[in-house]
Short mmCIF file of C-alpha atoms in Angstrom, two decimals:
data_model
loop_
_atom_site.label_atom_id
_atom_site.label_comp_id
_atom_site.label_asym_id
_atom_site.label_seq_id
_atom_site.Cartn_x
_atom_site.Cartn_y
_atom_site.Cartn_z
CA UNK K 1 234.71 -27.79 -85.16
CA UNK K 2 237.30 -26.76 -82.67
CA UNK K 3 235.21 -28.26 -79.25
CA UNK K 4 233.42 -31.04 -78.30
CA UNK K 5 230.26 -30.55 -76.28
CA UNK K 6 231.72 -30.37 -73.37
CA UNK K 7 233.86 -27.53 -74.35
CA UNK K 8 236.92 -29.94 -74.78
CA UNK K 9 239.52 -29.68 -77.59
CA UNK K 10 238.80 -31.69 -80.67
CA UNK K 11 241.94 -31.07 -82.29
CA UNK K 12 245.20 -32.35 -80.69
CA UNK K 13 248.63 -30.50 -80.99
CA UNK K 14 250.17 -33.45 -82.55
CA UNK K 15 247.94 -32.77 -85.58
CA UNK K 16 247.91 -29.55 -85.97
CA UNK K 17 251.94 -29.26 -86.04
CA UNK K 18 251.44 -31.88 -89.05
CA UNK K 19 248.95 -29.10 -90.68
CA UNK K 20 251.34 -25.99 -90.33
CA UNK K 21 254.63 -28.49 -91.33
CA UNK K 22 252.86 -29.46 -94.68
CA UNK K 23 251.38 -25.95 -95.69
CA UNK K 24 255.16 -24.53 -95.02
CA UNK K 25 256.90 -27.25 -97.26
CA UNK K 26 254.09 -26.15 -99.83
CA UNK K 27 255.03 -22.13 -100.02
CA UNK K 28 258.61 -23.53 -99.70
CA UNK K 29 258.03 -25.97 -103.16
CA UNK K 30 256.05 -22.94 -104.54
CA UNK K 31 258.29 -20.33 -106.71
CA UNK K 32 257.85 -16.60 -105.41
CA UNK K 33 256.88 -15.13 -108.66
CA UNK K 34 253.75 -17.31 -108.30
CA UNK K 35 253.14 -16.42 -104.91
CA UNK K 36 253.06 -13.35 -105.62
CA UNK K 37 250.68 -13.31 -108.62
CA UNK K 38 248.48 -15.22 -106.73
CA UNK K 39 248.25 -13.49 -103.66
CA UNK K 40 244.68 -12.74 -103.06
CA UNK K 41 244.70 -11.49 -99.65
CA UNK K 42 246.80 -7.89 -101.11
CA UNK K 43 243.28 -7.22 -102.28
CA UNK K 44 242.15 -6.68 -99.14
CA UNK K 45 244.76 -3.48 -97.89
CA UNK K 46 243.26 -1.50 -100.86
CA UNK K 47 240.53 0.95 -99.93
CA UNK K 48 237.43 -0.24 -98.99
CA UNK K 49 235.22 0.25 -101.82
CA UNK K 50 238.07 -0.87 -104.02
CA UNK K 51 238.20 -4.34 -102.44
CA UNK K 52 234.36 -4.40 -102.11
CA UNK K 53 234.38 -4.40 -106.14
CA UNK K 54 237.61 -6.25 -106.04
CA UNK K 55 235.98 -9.25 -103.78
CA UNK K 56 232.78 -8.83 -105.94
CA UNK K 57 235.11 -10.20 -109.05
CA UNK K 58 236.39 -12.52 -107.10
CA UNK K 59 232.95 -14.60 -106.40
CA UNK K 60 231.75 -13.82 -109.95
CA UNK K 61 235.22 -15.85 -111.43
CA UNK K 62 234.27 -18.28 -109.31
CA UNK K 63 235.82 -18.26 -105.91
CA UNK K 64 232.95 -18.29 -103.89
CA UNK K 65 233.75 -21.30 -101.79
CA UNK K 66 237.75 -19.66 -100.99
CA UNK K 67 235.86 -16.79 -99.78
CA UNK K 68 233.58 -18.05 -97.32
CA UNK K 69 235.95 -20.35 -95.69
CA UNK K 70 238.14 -17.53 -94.91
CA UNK K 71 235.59 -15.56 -94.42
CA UNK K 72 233.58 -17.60 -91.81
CA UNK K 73 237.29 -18.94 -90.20
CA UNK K 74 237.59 -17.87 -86.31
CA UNK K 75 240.54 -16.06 -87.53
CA UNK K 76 243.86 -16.57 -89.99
CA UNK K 77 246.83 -17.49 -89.07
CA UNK K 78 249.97 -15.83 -91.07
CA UNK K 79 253.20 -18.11 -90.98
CA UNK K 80 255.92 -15.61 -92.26
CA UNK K 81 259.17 -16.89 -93.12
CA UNK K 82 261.07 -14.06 -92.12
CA UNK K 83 262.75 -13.73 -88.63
CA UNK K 84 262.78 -10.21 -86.85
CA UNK K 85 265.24 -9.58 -85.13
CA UNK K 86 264.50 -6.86 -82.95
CA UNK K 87 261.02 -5.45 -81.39
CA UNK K 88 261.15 -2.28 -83.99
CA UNK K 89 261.17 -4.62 -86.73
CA UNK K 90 258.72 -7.07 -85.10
CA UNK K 91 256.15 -4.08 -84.48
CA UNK K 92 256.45 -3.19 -88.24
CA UNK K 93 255.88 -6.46 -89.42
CA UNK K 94 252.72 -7.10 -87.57
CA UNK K 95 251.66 -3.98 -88.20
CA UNK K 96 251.80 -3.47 -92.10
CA UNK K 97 254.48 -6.66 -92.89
CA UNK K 98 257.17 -6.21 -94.59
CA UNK K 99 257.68 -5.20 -98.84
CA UNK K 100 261.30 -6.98 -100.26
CA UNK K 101 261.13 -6.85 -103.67
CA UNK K 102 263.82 -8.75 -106.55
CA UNK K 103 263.93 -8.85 -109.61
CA UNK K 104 260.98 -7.17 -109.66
CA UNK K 105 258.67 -10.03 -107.68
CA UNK K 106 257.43 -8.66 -104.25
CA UNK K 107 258.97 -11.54 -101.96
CA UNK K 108 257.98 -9.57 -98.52
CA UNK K 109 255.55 -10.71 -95.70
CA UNK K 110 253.05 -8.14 -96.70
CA UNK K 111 251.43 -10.13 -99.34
CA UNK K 112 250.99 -12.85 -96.91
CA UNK K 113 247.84 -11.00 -94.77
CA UNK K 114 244.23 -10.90 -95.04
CA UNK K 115 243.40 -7.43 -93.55
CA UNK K 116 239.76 -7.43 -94.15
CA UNK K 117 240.03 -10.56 -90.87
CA UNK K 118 239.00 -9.75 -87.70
CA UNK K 119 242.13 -11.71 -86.23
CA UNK K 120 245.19 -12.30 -87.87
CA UNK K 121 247.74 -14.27 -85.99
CA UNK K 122 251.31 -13.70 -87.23
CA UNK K 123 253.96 -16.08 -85.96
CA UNK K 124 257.71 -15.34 -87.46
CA UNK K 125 260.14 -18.06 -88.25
CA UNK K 126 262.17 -17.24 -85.34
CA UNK K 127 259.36 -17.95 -82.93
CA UNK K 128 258.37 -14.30 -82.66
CA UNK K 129 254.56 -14.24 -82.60
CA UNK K 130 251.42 -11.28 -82.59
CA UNK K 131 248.21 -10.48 -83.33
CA UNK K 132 247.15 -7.48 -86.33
CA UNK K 133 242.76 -6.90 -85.53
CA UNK K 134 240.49 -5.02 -88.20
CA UNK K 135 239.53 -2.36 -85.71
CA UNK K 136 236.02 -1.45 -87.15
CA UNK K 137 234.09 -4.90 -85.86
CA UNK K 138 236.62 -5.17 -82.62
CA UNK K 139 238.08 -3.23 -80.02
CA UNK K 140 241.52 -3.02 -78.53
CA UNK K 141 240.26 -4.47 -75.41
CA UNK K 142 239.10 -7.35 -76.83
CA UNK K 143 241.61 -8.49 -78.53
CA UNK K 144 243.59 -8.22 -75.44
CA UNK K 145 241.05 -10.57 -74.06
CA UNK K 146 241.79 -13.25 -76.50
CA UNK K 147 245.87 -12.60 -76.20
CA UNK K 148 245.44 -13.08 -72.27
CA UNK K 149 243.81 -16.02 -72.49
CA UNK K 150 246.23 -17.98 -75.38
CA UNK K 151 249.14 -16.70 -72.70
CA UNK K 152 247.41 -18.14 -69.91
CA UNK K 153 246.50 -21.76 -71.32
CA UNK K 154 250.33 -21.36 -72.62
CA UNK K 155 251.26 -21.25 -68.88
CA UNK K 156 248.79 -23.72 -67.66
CA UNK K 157 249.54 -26.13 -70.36
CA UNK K 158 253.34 -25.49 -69.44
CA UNK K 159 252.51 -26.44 -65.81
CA UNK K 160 250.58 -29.53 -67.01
CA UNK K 161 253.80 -30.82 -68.54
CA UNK K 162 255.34 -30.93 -65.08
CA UNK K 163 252.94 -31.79 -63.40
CA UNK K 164 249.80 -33.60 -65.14
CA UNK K 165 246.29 -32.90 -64.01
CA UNK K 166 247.20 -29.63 -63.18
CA UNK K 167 245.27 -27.82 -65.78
CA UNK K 168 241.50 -30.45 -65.10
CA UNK K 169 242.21 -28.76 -61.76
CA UNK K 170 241.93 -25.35 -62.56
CA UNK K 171 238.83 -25.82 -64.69
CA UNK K 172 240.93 -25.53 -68.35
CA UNK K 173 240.15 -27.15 -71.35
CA UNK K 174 240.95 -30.54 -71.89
CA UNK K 175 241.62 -32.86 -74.78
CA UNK K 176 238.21 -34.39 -75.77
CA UNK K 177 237.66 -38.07 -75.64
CA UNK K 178 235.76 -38.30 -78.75
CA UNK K 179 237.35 -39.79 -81.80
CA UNK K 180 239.93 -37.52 -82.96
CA UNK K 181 238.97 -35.26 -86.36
CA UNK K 182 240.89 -36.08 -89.26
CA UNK K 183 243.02 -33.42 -90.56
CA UNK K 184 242.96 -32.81 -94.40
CA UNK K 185 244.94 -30.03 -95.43
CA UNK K 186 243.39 -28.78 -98.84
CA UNK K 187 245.11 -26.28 -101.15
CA UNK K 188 242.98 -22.85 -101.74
CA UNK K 189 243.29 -22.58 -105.55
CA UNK K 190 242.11 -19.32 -106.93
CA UNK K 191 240.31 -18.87 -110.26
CA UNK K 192 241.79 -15.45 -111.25
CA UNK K 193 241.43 -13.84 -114.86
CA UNK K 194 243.79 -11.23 -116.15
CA UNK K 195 242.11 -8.53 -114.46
CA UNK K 196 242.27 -9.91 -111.50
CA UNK K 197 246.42 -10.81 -111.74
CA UNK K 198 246.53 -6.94 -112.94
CA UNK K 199 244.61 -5.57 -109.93
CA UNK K 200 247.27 -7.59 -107.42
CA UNK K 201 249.94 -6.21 -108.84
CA UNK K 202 248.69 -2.92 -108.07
CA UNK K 203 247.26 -3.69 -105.12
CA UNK K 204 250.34 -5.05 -104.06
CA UNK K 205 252.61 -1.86 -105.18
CA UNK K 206 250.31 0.89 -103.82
CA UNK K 207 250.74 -1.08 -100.39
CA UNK K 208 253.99 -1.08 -100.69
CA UNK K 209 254.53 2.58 -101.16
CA UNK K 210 252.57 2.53 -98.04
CA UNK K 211 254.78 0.61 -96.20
CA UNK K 212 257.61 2.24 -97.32
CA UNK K 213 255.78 5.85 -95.79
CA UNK K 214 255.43 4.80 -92.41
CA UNK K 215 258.40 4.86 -90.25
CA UNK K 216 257.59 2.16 -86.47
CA UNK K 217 260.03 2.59 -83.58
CA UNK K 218 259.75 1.35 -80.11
CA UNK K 219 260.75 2.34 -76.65
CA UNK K 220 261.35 -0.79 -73.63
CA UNK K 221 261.36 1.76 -71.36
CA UNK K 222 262.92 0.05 -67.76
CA UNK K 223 263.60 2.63 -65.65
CA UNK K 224 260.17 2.82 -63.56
CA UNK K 225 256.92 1.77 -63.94
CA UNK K 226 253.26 1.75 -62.14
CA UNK K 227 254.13 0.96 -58.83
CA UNK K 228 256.43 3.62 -58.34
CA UNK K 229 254.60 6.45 -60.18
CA UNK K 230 251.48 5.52 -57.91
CA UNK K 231 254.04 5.29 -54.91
CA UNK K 232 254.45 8.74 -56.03
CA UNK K 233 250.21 9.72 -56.01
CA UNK K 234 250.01 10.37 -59.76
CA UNK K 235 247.78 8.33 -61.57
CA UNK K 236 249.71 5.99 -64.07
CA UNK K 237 247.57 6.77 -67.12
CA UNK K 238 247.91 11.20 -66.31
CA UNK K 239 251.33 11.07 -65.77
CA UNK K 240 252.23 8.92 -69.06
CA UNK K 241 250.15 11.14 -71.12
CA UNK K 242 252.05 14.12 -69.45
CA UNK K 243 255.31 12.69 -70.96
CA UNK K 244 253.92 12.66 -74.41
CA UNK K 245 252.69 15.99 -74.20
CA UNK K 246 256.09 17.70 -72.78
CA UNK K 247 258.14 15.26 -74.83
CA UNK K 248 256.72 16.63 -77.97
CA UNK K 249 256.57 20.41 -76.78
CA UNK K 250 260.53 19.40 -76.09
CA UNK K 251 261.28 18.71 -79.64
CA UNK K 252 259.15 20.60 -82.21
CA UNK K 253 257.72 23.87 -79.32
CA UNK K 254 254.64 23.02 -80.17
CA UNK K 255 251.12 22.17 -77.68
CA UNK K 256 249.11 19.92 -80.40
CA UNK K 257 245.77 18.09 -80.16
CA UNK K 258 246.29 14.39 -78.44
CA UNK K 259 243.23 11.59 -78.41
CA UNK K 260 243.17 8.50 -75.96
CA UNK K 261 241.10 5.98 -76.66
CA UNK K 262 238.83 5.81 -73.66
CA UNK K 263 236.58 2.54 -72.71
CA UNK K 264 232.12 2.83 -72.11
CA UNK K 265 231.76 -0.48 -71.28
CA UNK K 266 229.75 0.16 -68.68
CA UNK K 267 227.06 0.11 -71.31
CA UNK K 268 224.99 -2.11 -73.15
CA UNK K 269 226.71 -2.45 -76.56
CA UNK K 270 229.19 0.64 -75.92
CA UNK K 271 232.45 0.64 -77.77
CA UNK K 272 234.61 3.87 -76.67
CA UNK K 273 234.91 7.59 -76.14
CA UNK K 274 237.17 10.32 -77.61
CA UNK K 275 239.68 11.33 -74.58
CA UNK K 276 240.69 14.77 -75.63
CA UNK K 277 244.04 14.73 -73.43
CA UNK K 278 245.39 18.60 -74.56
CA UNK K 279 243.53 20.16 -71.51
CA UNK K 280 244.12 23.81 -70.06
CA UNK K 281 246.19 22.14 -67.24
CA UNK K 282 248.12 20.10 -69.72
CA UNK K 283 249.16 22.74 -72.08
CA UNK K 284 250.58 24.73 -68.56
CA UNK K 285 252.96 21.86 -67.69
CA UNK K 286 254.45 22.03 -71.12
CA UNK K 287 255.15 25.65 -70.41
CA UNK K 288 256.53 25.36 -66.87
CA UNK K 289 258.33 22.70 -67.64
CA UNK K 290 260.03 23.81 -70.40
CA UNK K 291 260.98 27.54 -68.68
CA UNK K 292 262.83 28.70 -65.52
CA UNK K 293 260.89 27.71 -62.71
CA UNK K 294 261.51 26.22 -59.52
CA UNK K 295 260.85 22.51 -58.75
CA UNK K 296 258.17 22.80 -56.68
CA UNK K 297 255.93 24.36 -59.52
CA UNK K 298 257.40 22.47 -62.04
CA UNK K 299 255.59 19.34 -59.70
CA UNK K 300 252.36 21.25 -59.27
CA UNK K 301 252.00 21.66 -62.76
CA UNK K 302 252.52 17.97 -62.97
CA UNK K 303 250.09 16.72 -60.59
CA UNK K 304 247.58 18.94 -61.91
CA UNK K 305 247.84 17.68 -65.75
CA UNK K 306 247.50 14.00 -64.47
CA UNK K 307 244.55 14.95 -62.36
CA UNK K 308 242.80 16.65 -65.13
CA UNK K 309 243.66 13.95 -67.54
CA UNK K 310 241.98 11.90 -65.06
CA UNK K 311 239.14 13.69 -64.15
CA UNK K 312 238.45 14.03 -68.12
CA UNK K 313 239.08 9.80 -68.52
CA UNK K 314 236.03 9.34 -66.04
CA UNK K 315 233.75 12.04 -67.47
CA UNK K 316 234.66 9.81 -70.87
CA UNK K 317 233.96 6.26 -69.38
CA UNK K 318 230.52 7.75 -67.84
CA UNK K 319 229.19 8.67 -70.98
CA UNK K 320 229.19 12.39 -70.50
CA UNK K 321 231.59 13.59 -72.73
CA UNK K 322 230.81 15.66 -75.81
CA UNK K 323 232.43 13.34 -78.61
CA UNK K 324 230.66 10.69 -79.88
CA UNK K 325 226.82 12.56 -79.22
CA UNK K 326 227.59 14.87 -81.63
CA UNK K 327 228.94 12.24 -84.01
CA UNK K 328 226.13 10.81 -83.52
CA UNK K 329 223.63 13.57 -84.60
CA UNK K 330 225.67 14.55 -87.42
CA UNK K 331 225.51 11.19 -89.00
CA UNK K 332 221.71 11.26 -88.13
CA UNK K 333 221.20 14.46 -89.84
CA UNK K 334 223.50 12.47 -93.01
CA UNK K 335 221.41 9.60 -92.72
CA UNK K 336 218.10 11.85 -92.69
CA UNK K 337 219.07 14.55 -95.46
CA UNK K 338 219.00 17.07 -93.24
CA UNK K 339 221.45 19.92 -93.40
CA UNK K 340 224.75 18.99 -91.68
CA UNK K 341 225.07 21.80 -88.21
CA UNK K 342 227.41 24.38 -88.94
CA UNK K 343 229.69 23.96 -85.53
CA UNK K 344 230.91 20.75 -87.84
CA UNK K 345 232.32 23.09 -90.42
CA UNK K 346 234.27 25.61 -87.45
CA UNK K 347 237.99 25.73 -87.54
CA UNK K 348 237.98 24.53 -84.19
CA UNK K 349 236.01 21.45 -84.82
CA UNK K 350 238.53 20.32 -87.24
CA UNK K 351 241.43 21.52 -84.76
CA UNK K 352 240.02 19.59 -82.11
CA UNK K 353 239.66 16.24 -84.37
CA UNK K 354 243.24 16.70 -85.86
CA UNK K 355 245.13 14.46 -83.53
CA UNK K 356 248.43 14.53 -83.92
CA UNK K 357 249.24 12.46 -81.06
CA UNK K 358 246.55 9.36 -81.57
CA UNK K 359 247.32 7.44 -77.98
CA UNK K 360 245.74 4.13 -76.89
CA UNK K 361 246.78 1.99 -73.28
CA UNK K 362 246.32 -1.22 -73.88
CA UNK K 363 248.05 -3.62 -72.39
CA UNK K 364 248.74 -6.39 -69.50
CA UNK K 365 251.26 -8.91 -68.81
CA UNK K 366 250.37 -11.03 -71.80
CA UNK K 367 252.12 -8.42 -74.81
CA UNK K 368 255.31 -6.90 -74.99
CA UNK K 369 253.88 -4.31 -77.04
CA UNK K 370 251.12 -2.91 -78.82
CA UNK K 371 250.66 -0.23 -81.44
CA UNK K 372 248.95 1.17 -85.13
CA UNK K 373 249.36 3.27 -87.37
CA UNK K 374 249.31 7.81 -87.11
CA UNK K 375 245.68 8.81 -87.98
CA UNK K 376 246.92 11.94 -89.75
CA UNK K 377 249.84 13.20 -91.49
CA UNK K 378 251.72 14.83 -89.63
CA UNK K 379 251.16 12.66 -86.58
CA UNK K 380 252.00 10.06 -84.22
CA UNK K 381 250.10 6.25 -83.62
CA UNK K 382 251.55 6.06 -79.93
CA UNK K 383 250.40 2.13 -78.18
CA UNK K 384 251.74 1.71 -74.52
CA UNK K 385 251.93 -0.32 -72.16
CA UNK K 386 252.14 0.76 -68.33
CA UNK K 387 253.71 -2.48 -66.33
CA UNK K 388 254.97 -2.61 -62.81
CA UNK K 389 258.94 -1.33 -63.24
CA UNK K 390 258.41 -0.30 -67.16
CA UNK K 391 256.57 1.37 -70.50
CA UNK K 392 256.42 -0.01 -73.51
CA UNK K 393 255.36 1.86 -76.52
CA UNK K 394 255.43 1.57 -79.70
CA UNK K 395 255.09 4.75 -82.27
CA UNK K 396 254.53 5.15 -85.70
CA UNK K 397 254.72 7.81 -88.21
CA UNK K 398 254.70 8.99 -91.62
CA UNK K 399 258.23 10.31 -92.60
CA UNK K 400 258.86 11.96 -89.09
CA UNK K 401 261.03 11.71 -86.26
CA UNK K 402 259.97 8.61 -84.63
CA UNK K 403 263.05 6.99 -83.12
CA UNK K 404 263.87 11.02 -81.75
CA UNK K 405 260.95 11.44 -80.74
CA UNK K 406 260.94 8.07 -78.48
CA UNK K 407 264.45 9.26 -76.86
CA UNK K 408 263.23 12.78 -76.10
CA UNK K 409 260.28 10.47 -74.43
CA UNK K 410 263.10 8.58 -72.55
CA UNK K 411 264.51 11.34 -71.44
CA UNK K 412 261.57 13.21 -69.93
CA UNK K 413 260.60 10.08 -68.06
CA UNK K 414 263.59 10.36 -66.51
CA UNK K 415 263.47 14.22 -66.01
CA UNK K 416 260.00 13.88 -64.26
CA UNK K 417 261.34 10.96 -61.58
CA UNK K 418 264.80 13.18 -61.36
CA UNK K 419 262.08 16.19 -60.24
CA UNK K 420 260.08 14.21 -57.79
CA UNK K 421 262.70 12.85 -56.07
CA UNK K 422 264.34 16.25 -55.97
CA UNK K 423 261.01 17.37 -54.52
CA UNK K 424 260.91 14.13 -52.19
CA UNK K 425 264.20 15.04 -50.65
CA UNK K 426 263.39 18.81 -50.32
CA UNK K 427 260.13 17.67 -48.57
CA UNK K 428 262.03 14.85 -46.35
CA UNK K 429 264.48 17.71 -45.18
CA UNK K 430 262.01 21.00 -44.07
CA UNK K 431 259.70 18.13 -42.04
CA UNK K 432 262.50 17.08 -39.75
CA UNK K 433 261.90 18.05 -36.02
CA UNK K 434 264.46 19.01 -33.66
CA UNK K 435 264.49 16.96 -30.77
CA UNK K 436 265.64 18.22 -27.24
CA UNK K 437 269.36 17.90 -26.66
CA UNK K 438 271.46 17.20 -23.55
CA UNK K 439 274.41 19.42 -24.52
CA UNK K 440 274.54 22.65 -26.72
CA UNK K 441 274.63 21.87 -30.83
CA UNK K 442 273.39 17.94 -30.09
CA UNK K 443 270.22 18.83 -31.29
CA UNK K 444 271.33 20.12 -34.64
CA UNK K 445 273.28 16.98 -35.19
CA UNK K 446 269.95 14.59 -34.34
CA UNK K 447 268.24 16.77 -36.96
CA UNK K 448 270.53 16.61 -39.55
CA UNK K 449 270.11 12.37 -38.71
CA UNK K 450 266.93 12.75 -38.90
CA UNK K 451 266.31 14.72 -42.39
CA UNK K 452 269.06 11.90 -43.59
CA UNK K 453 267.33 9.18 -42.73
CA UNK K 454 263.90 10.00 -44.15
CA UNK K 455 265.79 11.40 -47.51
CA UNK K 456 267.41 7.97 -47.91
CA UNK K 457 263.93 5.93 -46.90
CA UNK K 458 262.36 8.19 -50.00
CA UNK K 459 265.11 7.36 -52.52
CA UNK K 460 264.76 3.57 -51.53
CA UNK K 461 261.12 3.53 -52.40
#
């Protein structure tokens, strides 16, 4: 049990810290080859049928009871020894972990996950902390519930220090004043048979060939954020997606399918839509932008690929969008034994669900970043996060340009405010008016004051 009945904390922080001390001076008394051998939890990044009959072993050798308490746990928590030391080596370790192999004996973080968890929390030995979710049962939204609240009670519990009560005022929780639960740490031991030691060592090398394939980079992009792209009348969201679009247009010449995950949660039950970004209006801006023309349709272009991506996200979030309906009755005609529709066999079905940038915003205060893996070969897993003077994202990739890719991103952020504020100025200037002078040529100069002063106010905002 974790609360009390009146929703208090059973478990004090005292204790726990004794817990997590004792398990690391075990792994640290433990040698690596046998770690390695008996690291179950590889199992689980093998394909899912594979670990079904994998797990299935498992509880016939006699591990039933090491199951289900992982199994039933709220979630695991992974304490890696290693200490990243930058975010594009944090991001990879949360994501997939991390494969260091001597002597032959896999000594890397990667071993030390249990993907088939709903929640894994991951906390580095340099303090460096996230979160890696099994995203069939749980939604990105979700889990940024759960990270919002542990940074919250991390502040309030912060502000109780200095100054005590604070937290019983704001409603939080509270340590209970029931008798304090002892805290046994027991020892999972696993019963594994040859078999078993065989299939972890290939478990364990196939991931790491994995690993080894994907290529994560990140981008702590500072020069603007939210407020001043919605000082500008763009929506956030549009004008982000516009970036990725003309970003990737910039380096390879190419307009390519992009998917944003987009929330239903005004319904019961509902989970998410397929935002099919690549509109008509989107495809245009890559073109403009990337040719000859003059600012000012360079910034219509602009506005009208954000307000299109727009106008598609609320179509999405209202249920109305074409997506998941027809996923829906093919898997019904599946389920049924009915003969699958033929539009699912067209070229430009497949085109359509191809995405080669796979794009999720997901993020608040509480993360520094957020990110997963490409969802086809020759594409891109892009995670951001819009705050109020930045964009984080985080990319990943198999064998591609990642970290180029991110810069050419850079860059066009940049190229896009550079534009607008062109555009700004151009606008400031032409709505100056003349006011009546008192000698011949005074009016010109009051102008010229005037068109100055509203071009500065613009470049201030």
């Amino acid at each position: 049990d974790v609360l009390d009945q009146e929703h208090n904390t059973l478990l004090d922080s005292d204790a726990m810290g004794n817990v997590l001390s004792s398990i690391i001076e075990d792994a640290q008394l433990t040698p690596p080859e046998h770690l390695s051998q008996t690291a179950v939890g590889v199992l689980t990044s093998e394909e899912r049928n594979t670990w079904a009959s994998l797990r299935q072993q498992l509880l016939d050798a006699g591990n039933a009871q090491g199951l289900d308490l992982i199994e039933s746990s709220l979630f695991v928590v992974c304490l890696d020894d290693c200490a990243p030391d930058s975010a594009d080596a944090m991001a990879a370790n949360c994501l997939h972990g991390s494969s260091i192999v001597h002597s032959g004996v896999q000594s890397g973080t990667c071993t030390n996950r249990w993907f088939d968890k709903g929640l894994q929390l991951i906390v580095c030995h340099n303090g460096m902390a996230g979160i890696n979710f099994e995203h069939s049962a749980i939604d990105g939204h979700t889990v940024l519930r759960f990270a919002s609240d542990i940074f919250t009670d991390t502040i309030l519990r912060f502000a109780e220090a200095i100054r005590g009560g604070f937290v019983a005022r704001q409603g939080g929780a509270r340590p209970s004043n029931e008798k304090p639960v002892p805290i046994v740490p027991h020892k999972l031991h696993w019963k594994l048979s040859p078999s078993l030691i065989h299939a972890i060592r290939v478990a364990e090398a196939k991931f790491s060939d994995m690993i080894m394939s994907v290529d994560v980079a990140t981008l702590e992009f500072n020069g603007y954020g939210k407020r001043w792209i919605t000082g500008n009348n763009i929506s956030p969201d549009g004008f982000v997606q516009a970036a990725f679009q003309v970003a990737y247009y910039r380096v390879y010449g190419q307009i390519v399918n992009a998917y944003e995950t987009v929330m239903t949660k005004n319904f019961r039950n509902a989970r998410t839509e397929a935002g099919r970004c690549t509109t008509a209006a989107m495809a245009q801006l890559c073109r403009v932008f990337c040719s000859d023309a003059g600012d000012v349709s360079k910034v219509e272009a602009l506005r009208a690929a954000s307000q299109a991506h727009v106008d598609m996200v609320r179509v999405c979030s209202k249920g109305h969008w074409f997506d998941r309906h027809l996923m829906m009755l093919k898997h019904t005609a599946v389920d049924n034994g009915q003969d699958i529709p033929e539009i699912f066999g067209d070229k430009g079905w497949s085109a359509v669900h191809h995405d080669s940038l796979s794009t999720s915003n997901c993020g608040n205060p509480a993360l520094r970043l957020f990110g997963f893996g490409p969802v086809v070969g020759d594409g891109f897993g892009l995670g951001y996060i819009i705050k109020d003077e930045g964009l984080q994202v985080s990319a990943s990739t198999f064998h591609r340009q990642t970290s180029r890719y991110l810069k050419m991103l850079a860059a066009t952020l940049l190229d896009f405010r550079a534009l607008l504020e062109r555009q700004n100025s151009a606008i400031s200037w032409t709505t100056a008016v003349p006011t009546r002078a008192s000698a011949p040529g005074t009016g010109m100069v009051r102008l010229l004051h005037v068109a100055r002063t509203r071009t500065h106010r613009n470049l201030r905002v």
